[in-house]
Amino acid sequence: MLLRALALVSLFADTVFAKAVSLSNVELPVDQNGEKLITGEASVMRHDGAYYLYFNNWGSCPGVNCCDASAGCATCCFDHPPHPYLPGCGDHNNGSDPYGLYHTFQAYKTTDFTTFENLGVALTLDARLPGIVFRPSVIYNPATKLFVMWFEDRGSDLHGYAVATSPNPGGPFNTTHYNVDMPGRGKIGDFNLLVDDDGSAYHVRTGFDIVKLNANFTGPDVLMSSFSLGGEGPVFFKRNGTYYILSGSGCCACIGKTTHCALCSFLRIFRRGKSDAVKLECQILQPKSHTDLNNTNLT
């Protein structure tokens, strides 16, 4: 997840770097204190010449390795993986379980993808209702002068999405909206946000549905498009007037071939003014083995 988010920013954002940047699948970057970045699922926001990274903190336990599951990696997550959790790591009371109940969101800042500043916990446990949370996505609203964070909070009597706001990109964020339902036929699941050149904001979610957000970026305005696209975990960006959605194949947060191949597994384009997405040929990165990609540097 870290590589996918960072690679997309460095490859597809407007040119802002004076030098090439290499990111490694083998060794995590470190922050200003020499500590490895805390990683789970990642999203990136660009604001005022800097990039802000947001991760749900899965703790210190290693991920579940589902690569050699007999029926494919997506089938083993997370009850009976072929390589079990380390003792204590599979408990929902432990934040290292992707379906654990005690995740926080960690924020970092970088201007060059070489040095990273740890901004601390962006969303604390007491700033939301109890539940399972996944990758957040943050955008800035210039009208309200607030940073707006969307996330799933799968708790008792909760549905849809939750929304939190902060005057600062690193937080702390405070949840202001729960049970935000979105129009369309897709499920409430992994998603991404995009702010267009005209200041409008859009929400794309697994399924796939594209929804324009309201003026405050805290809820839906109108459904823009619905279409079928394999996989999950979309990343939404715009380049040279065209809108792109990248989707990962469905190995739900475990270590496995299809998750790592999600760097560029599916590609879909839609243009403004068109109600339906335009299908392009899928572009799939298929390494020879899980080990091959784990030992690869991405430039």
XYZ file of C-alpha atoms in Angstrom:
299
model
C 0.000 0.000 0.000
C 2.817 2.423 0.834
C 4.458 1.939 -2.549
C 1.199 2.224 -4.458
C 0.276 5.568 -2.910
C 3.745 7.077 -3.115
C 4.371 5.807 -6.625
C 1.142 7.295 -7.943
C 1.988 10.696 -6.554
C 5.537 10.703 -7.866
C 4.589 9.340 -11.294
C 1.368 11.190 -12.065
C 1.327 14.481 -10.148
C 2.424 17.720 -11.772
C 6.187 17.888 -12.118
C 7.577 19.420 -8.931
C 10.799 17.482 -8.349
C 14.221 18.533 -9.546
C 15.591 15.034 -9.051
C 14.455 11.448 -9.448
C 13.235 9.646 -6.342
C 13.538 5.905 -5.728
C 11.206 4.065 -3.368
C 12.016 0.620 -2.065
C 9.799 -2.397 -1.450
C 12.510 -3.726 0.852
C 13.229 -0.943 3.339
C 10.772 1.609 4.731
C 11.692 5.314 4.786
C 12.426 6.876 8.175
C 11.103 10.064 9.768
C 12.998 12.981 11.325
C 13.657 10.855 14.418
C 15.120 7.935 12.484
C 12.017 5.805 13.082
C 10.502 3.759 10.264
C 7.240 5.133 8.881
C 4.174 3.636 10.503
C 2.275 2.021 7.663
C -1.011 0.296 7.029
C -3.114 1.476 4.103
C -2.033 4.788 2.574
C -3.456 7.904 0.970
C -1.691 11.113 -0.095
C -2.808 14.754 -0.252
C -0.881 17.549 -1.955
C -1.246 20.984 -0.326
C 0.834 24.183 -0.595
C 3.804 22.454 -2.186
C 3.965 19.607 0.330
C 2.614 16.074 0.375
C 0.771 14.685 3.385
C 0.626 10.934 3.898
C -2.071 9.273 5.988
C -1.878 5.680 7.224
C -4.134 3.581 9.412
C -1.738 2.240 12.036
C -1.786 -1.564 12.067
C 0.772 -1.802 14.849
C 3.992 -3.791 15.002
C 2.799 -7.256 14.022
C 3.753 -8.538 10.542
C 1.073 -8.929 7.895
C -0.607 -12.205 7.056
C 1.114 -14.073 4.221
C -1.519 -15.625 1.942
C 0.662 -16.138 -1.130
C 0.506 -19.926 -1.232
C -3.126 -20.410 -0.179
C -4.452 -23.291 -2.276
C -7.481 -21.354 -3.520
C -5.728 -18.016 -3.982
C -4.620 -15.306 -1.594
C -7.980 -13.542 -1.297
C -9.587 -16.689 0.103
C -7.474 -16.868 3.241
C -7.923 -13.395 4.685
C -7.965 -13.504 7.612
C -9.408 -16.454 9.493
C -7.223 -19.356 8.351
C -4.087 -18.072 6.610
C -1.473 -20.662 5.554
C 1.078 -18.746 7.623
C -0.755 -17.877 10.859
C -0.516 -14.707 12.885
C 2.233 -14.516 15.454
C 0.934 -15.135 18.998
C -1.401 -12.316 20.017
C -1.436 -10.633 16.606
C -4.748 -12.079 15.391
C -6.819 -10.691 18.256
C -9.228 -7.893 17.278
C -8.071 -6.104 20.404
C -4.655 -5.844 18.761
C -4.341 -3.028 16.243
C -2.161 -5.182 13.979
C -5.187 -7.147 12.765
C -6.536 -5.238 9.716
C -9.974 -5.851 11.220
C -8.856 -4.766 14.676
C -10.886 -2.287 16.693
C -8.124 0.048 17.851
C -6.561 1.648 14.797
C -5.449 5.263 14.785
C -4.461 7.373 11.762
C -0.863 8.558 11.453
C 0.175 11.608 9.404
C 3.481 12.483 7.728
C 4.685 15.426 5.650
C 7.240 15.427 2.835
C 8.299 17.819 0.097
C 10.697 15.498 -1.693
C 9.744 11.874 -0.855
C 13.200 11.526 0.654
C 12.730 13.166 4.050
C 9.563 12.622 6.081
C 8.248 14.539 9.082
C 6.121 12.583 11.548
C 3.157 14.812 12.418
C 1.771 12.381 14.985
C -1.646 10.778 15.360
C -4.116 12.576 13.096
C -7.267 10.846 14.396
C -7.186 9.451 17.917
C -9.426 6.721 19.289
C -11.442 9.187 21.356
C -12.139 11.311 18.252
C -14.381 8.648 16.676
C -16.885 5.992 17.675
C -15.541 2.463 18.259
C -15.277 0.354 15.123
C -13.046 -1.027 12.399
C -11.428 1.673 10.265
C -9.546 1.431 6.990
C -7.609 3.797 4.709
C -8.571 7.455 5.201
C -8.575 10.069 2.451
C -8.043 13.786 3.127
C -8.741 16.865 0.977
C -8.719 20.620 1.646
C -11.805 22.826 1.330
C -10.753 26.450 0.667
C -14.275 27.756 1.309
C -14.447 26.387 4.857
C -10.652 26.483 5.365
C -10.857 22.972 6.771
C -9.116 19.726 5.922
C -11.748 17.039 5.468
C -11.024 13.375 6.219
C -13.314 10.575 5.053
C -13.032 7.046 6.437
C -14.999 3.889 7.062
C -15.973 3.237 10.688
C -17.531 -0.223 10.865
C -18.984 -0.159 14.337
C -22.202 -1.146 16.018
C -25.197 0.673 14.491
C -22.909 2.497 12.039
C -23.247 2.459 8.259
C -21.918 4.449 5.343
C -18.867 6.644 5.887
C -17.612 8.927 8.639
C -16.202 12.423 8.099
C -13.777 14.335 10.317
C -12.369 17.861 9.973
C -9.356 19.836 11.162
C -7.889 23.298 10.491
C -4.474 21.639 10.136
C -3.414 18.970 7.610
C -1.749 16.879 10.318
C -4.732 17.104 12.635
C -5.904 16.459 15.170
C -9.131 15.638 13.326
C -12.493 15.411 15.044
C -15.346 13.351 13.600
C -18.309 15.548 12.678
C -20.475 13.226 10.543
C -21.417 9.556 10.851
C -23.578 7.274 8.696
C -22.945 9.218 5.475
C -24.661 7.134 2.806
C -23.688 7.521 -0.839
C -25.848 7.077 -3.954
C -25.065 4.410 -6.535
C -24.937 0.642 -6.699
C -21.462 0.053 -5.281
C -20.881 -1.184 -1.764
C -19.653 1.016 1.040
C -15.988 0.110 0.919
C -12.558 1.379 0.003
C -12.619 4.744 -1.768
C -10.623 7.805 -2.779
C -11.243 11.562 -3.091
C -10.304 14.077 -5.786
C -10.552 17.886 -5.860
C -10.887 19.153 -9.434
C -9.436 22.326 -10.915
C -12.744 24.179 -10.428
C -12.836 23.358 -6.705
C -15.443 20.588 -6.959
C -14.722 17.412 -4.993
C -15.483 13.842 -6.042
C -15.692 10.515 -4.221
C -15.055 7.179 -5.982
C -15.680 3.882 -4.234
C -15.304 0.201 -4.945
C -18.143 -0.922 -7.126
C -17.607 1.597 -8.876
C -19.504 4.841 -8.285
C -18.321 8.439 -8.745
C -20.189 10.967 -6.610
C -19.785 14.732 -6.555
C -19.605 16.002 -2.973
C -21.534 18.893 -1.453
C -19.991 22.341 -0.978
C -18.581 21.448 2.446
C -17.141 18.129 1.165
C -18.958 16.334 3.988
C -21.647 14.456 2.053
C -22.967 13.597 -1.412
C -24.369 16.027 -3.930
C -25.038 14.023 -7.097
C -24.110 10.643 -8.579
C -21.910 11.241 -11.617
C -21.237 7.739 -12.942
C -21.604 4.030 -12.135
C -19.704 1.246 -13.866
C -18.221 -2.195 -13.272
C -14.498 -2.545 -12.713
C -12.714 -5.501 -11.162
C -10.893 -5.195 -7.875
C -11.075 -2.684 -5.057
C -9.196 0.174 -3.432
C -9.417 2.859 -6.152
C -6.918 5.672 -6.553
C -8.327 8.714 -8.334
C -6.256 11.380 -10.123
C -6.288 13.760 -13.071
C -3.554 14.304 -15.653
C -3.610 16.496 -18.753
C -7.386 16.927 -18.614
C -8.183 13.233 -18.295
C -9.442 11.500 -15.150
C -7.936 8.155 -14.166
C -8.991 5.475 -11.702
C -6.562 2.754 -10.721
C -7.950 -0.269 -8.905
C -6.153 -3.030 -7.065
C -7.168 -6.660 -7.299
C -9.017 -8.065 -4.337
C -6.672 -9.482 -1.731
C -8.069 -7.728 1.288
C -5.009 -6.157 2.956
C -2.990 -9.369 3.214
C 0.502 -10.038 1.888
C -0.105 -11.793 -1.404
C 0.614 -11.595 -5.119
C -2.593 -9.852 -6.141
C -2.211 -7.115 -3.547
C 1.327 -6.279 -4.644
C 0.339 -6.394 -8.308
C -2.245 -3.682 -7.557
C 0.363 -1.039 -8.319
C -1.143 -0.841 -11.786
C -3.565 -3.706 -12.207
C -6.605 -1.983 -13.722
C -7.038 1.329 -15.531
C -10.282 3.134 -16.269
C -10.954 6.626 -17.671
C -13.961 8.885 -17.688
C -14.290 12.420 -19.047
C -16.434 15.240 -17.741
C -19.795 15.521 -19.430
C -19.983 11.785 -20.125
C -22.304 9.682 -17.992
C -20.446 6.406 -18.496
C -16.838 5.439 -17.990
C -14.689 4.748 -21.031
C -13.083 1.329 -20.830
C -9.404 0.977 -21.630
C -7.282 -2.115 -21.877
C -6.361 -3.333 -18.401
C -2.705 -2.852 -17.609
C -1.581 -5.597 -15.253
C 1.802 -5.882 -13.585
C 2.377 -9.573 -12.954
C 5.713 -10.397 -11.320
C 7.045 -13.913 -11.616
C 6.620 -14.413 -7.904
C 5.777 -12.588 -4.696
C 9.509 -12.590 -3.849
C 10.444 -10.862 -7.116
C 8.386 -7.781 -6.298
C 9.407 -7.701 -2.650
C 13.015 -7.348 -3.765
C 12.367 -4.590 -6.276
C 13.129 -0.875 -6.086
C 10.642 1.444 -7.798
C 12.001 4.615 -9.401
